[in-house]
Amino acid sequence: MSYILDALKKNSEERKEREKQPHTIFYRSQQKKNEKSNLSLILLMVILVCIPAFITGFWFKKRLDTLVNPENRSEKTVITKKTTSAPPPSPHSAPVPETEPKKSIPRLEELPLPFQASLPEMKYSGHVYSENPSRRLIMINSSVIREGERISGDIKLLEITENGLIMSCHATKFRIDLF
């Protein structure tokens, strides 16, 4: 029985000694391993999505080419209708109104200084050119002006061109190049 008592005593001493020592638990960091596995998982997903996309794109392109330009056309069908029509009217030229070439109209800077000084100050803040003349407009001194309208006094906007304006003042035509 003394053996049993000695063993119990020794066991209780070891337990007390273990309780006095601080408990240290070591954990291995899993963060770096998780980052690497996440990156490889994302890369794998991208590859798995891209490969089928490229294959189907290639297949559809090849299929589209064969539909647009089929090489196996064995026969052509031509349907002709016989109709009688009057001969086309003989072309006759309508008189073309003579217009001045836009480049022959002098620029405002080329006109005499007294004429330039007689014009009021104009600030251009918007220029819209269209092939359709009814859609052309320009912002002069914060006002929307269209072709044919008067700007002020005797100054009239004759035409809005791609690069500027053609105006008239006191029966003198001049152009202003904005661009």
Coordinates of C-alpha atoms in Angstrom, one line a residue:
M1 CA 0.0 0.0 0.0
S2 CA 2.9 2.3 0.5
Y3 CA 3.6 2.0 -3.2
I4 CA 0.2 3.3 -4.0
L5 CA 0.4 6.2 -1.5
D6 CA 3.8 7.1 -2.8
A7 CA 2.5 7.1 -6.4
L8 CA -0.5 9.3 -5.4
K9 CA 1.7 11.7 -3.6
K10 CA 4.1 12.0 -6.5
N11 CA 1.2 12.5 -8.9
S12 CA -0.2 15.3 -6.8
E13 CA 3.2 17.0 -6.6
E14 CA 3.5 16.9 -10.4
R15 CA 0.0 18.3 -10.9
K16 CA 0.8 21.2 -8.5
E17 CA 4.0 21.9 -10.4
R18 CA 2.2 21.9 -13.7
E19 CA -0.4 24.4 -12.4
K20 CA 2.4 26.8 -11.4
Q21 CA 3.9 26.9 -14.9
P22 CA 2.1 29.2 -17.5
H23 CA 0.2 27.4 -20.1
T24 CA 1.6 28.2 -23.5
I25 CA -0.2 27.0 -26.6
F26 CA 1.6 27.4 -30.0
Y27 CA -0.6 28.0 -33.0
R28 CA 0.8 27.7 -36.5
S29 CA -0.2 30.7 -38.6
Q30 CA -2.6 29.6 -41.4
Q31 CA -3.0 33.1 -42.9
K32 CA -0.2 32.8 -45.5
K33 CA -1.3 29.3 -46.5
N34 CA -4.9 30.6 -46.9
E35 CA -3.7 33.5 -49.1
K36 CA -1.8 31.2 -51.4
S37 CA -4.7 28.8 -51.6
N38 CA -7.1 31.7 -52.3
L39 CA -4.9 33.0 -55.1
S40 CA -4.5 29.6 -56.7
L41 CA -8.3 29.0 -56.4
I42 CA -9.0 32.3 -58.1
L43 CA -6.5 31.6 -60.9
L44 CA -8.1 28.2 -61.4
M45 CA -11.6 29.7 -61.7
V46 CA -10.4 32.3 -64.2
I47 CA -8.8 29.6 -66.3
L48 CA -11.9 27.3 -66.1
V49 CA -14.1 30.2 -67.3
C50 CA -11.8 31.6 -70.0
I51 CA -11.0 28.3 -71.8
P52 CA -14.6 27.4 -72.7
A53 CA -15.3 31.1 -73.6
F54 CA -12.4 31.1 -76.1
I55 CA -13.5 27.7 -77.5
T56 CA -17.1 28.8 -78.0
G57 CA -16.0 32.2 -79.4
F58 CA -13.7 30.4 -81.9
W59 CA -16.5 27.9 -82.8
F60 CA -19.1 30.7 -83.3
K61 CA -16.7 32.8 -85.4
K62 CA -16.0 29.8 -87.7
R63 CA -19.7 29.0 -87.8
L64 CA -20.6 32.6 -88.7
D65 CA -18.0 32.7 -91.5
T66 CA -19.5 29.6 -93.1
L67 CA -23.0 31.1 -92.8
V68 CA -22.0 34.4 -94.3
N69 CA -19.7 32.9 -97.1
P70 CA -21.0 29.4 -97.8
E71 CA -18.6 27.6 -100.1
N72 CA -21.1 24.9 -101.1
R73 CA -23.3 26.9 -103.4
S74 CA -24.1 24.4 -106.1
E75 CA -26.8 26.3 -108.0
K76 CA -27.9 29.9 -108.4
T77 CA -31.5 30.9 -108.8
V78 CA -32.1 33.9 -110.9
I79 CA -35.6 35.3 -111.4
T80 CA -36.1 37.8 -114.1
K81 CA -39.3 39.7 -114.8
K82 CA -40.0 41.2 -118.1
T83 CA -41.5 44.6 -117.8
T84 CA -42.0 47.3 -120.2
S85 CA -41.3 50.8 -119.1
A86 CA -41.1 54.2 -120.6
P87 CA -37.7 55.4 -121.6
P88 CA -36.1 57.5 -118.9
P89 CA -36.7 61.2 -119.3
S90 CA -33.9 63.0 -121.0
P91 CA -31.8 64.8 -118.4
H92 CA -32.0 68.5 -118.6
S93 CA -30.0 70.7 -116.4
A94 CA -31.7 73.2 -114.1
P95 CA -30.1 76.5 -113.8
V96 CA -27.7 76.5 -110.9
P97 CA -27.7 79.6 -108.9
E98 CA -24.3 81.2 -108.7
T99 CA -23.0 81.4 -105.2
E100 CA -19.8 82.9 -104.0
P101 CA -17.2 80.5 -102.9
K102 CA -16.8 80.7 -99.1
K103 CA -13.0 81.2 -99.4
S104 CA -13.4 84.3 -101.5
I105 CA -15.4 86.0 -98.7
P106 CA -12.8 88.0 -96.8
R107 CA -12.1 87.2 -93.2
L108 CA -13.0 89.9 -90.6
E109 CA -9.3 90.4 -89.9
E110 CA -8.7 91.3 -93.6
L111 CA -11.3 94.1 -93.6
P112 CA -10.3 97.7 -92.8
L113 CA -9.8 98.6 -89.2
P114 CA -12.6 101.3 -89.1
F115 CA -15.1 98.6 -90.2
Q116 CA -13.8 96.2 -87.6
A117 CA -14.1 98.9 -84.9
S118 CA -17.7 99.6 -85.9
L119 CA -18.7 96.0 -85.0
P120 CA -19.8 95.3 -81.4
E121 CA -17.9 92.8 -79.3
M122 CA -19.1 89.3 -79.8
K123 CA -18.3 86.3 -77.5
Y124 CA -18.7 82.9 -79.1
S125 CA -19.4 80.2 -76.6
G126 CA -21.0 77.4 -78.6
H127 CA -20.9 76.3 -82.3
V128 CA -23.2 73.5 -83.7
Y129 CA -22.8 72.6 -87.3
S130 CA -25.1 70.0 -89.1
E131 CA -25.6 69.0 -92.7
N132 CA -29.2 70.1 -92.1
P133 CA -29.2 73.9 -92.1
S134 CA -32.2 74.1 -89.7
R135 CA -30.1 72.4 -87.0
R136 CA -27.2 74.7 -87.1
L137 CA -26.8 77.2 -84.3
I138 CA -24.3 79.3 -82.4
M139 CA -24.1 81.0 -79.0
I140 CA -23.1 84.6 -79.4
N141 CA -23.1 86.8 -76.2
S142 CA -25.1 84.1 -74.4
S143 CA -27.9 84.1 -77.0
V144 CA -28.7 81.2 -79.4
I145 CA -28.6 82.5 -83.0
R146 CA -29.6 80.5 -86.1
E147 CA -28.8 81.2 -89.8
G148 CA -30.6 84.2 -91.2
E149 CA -31.2 85.9 -87.8
R150 CA -29.9 89.3 -86.8
I151 CA -27.3 89.5 -84.1
S152 CA -27.6 93.2 -83.4
G153 CA -28.4 96.2 -85.5
D154 CA -27.2 95.6 -89.1
I155 CA -25.2 92.5 -88.3
K156 CA -26.9 89.4 -89.8
L157 CA -25.7 85.8 -89.6
L158 CA -25.9 84.4 -93.1
E159 CA -24.4 80.9 -92.7
I160 CA -22.8 78.7 -90.1
T161 CA -20.0 76.7 -91.6
E162 CA -18.1 73.8 -90.2
N163 CA -15.2 76.0 -89.1
G164 CA -16.9 79.3 -88.5
L165 CA -19.5 81.9 -89.6
I166 CA -20.4 84.0 -92.6
M167 CA -22.0 87.4 -91.6
S168 CA -22.9 90.6 -93.2
C169 CA -22.9 94.1 -91.9
H170 CA -23.8 97.2 -94.0
A171 CA -24.0 95.0 -97.1
T172 CA -20.4 93.8 -96.6
K173 CA -20.0 90.0 -96.3
F174 CA -17.2 88.6 -94.1
R175 CA -16.3 85.4 -92.5
I176 CA -15.1 84.5 -89.0
D177 CA -13.0 81.4 -88.7
L178 CA -13.6 79.9 -85.2
F179 CA -11.5 76.8 -85.6

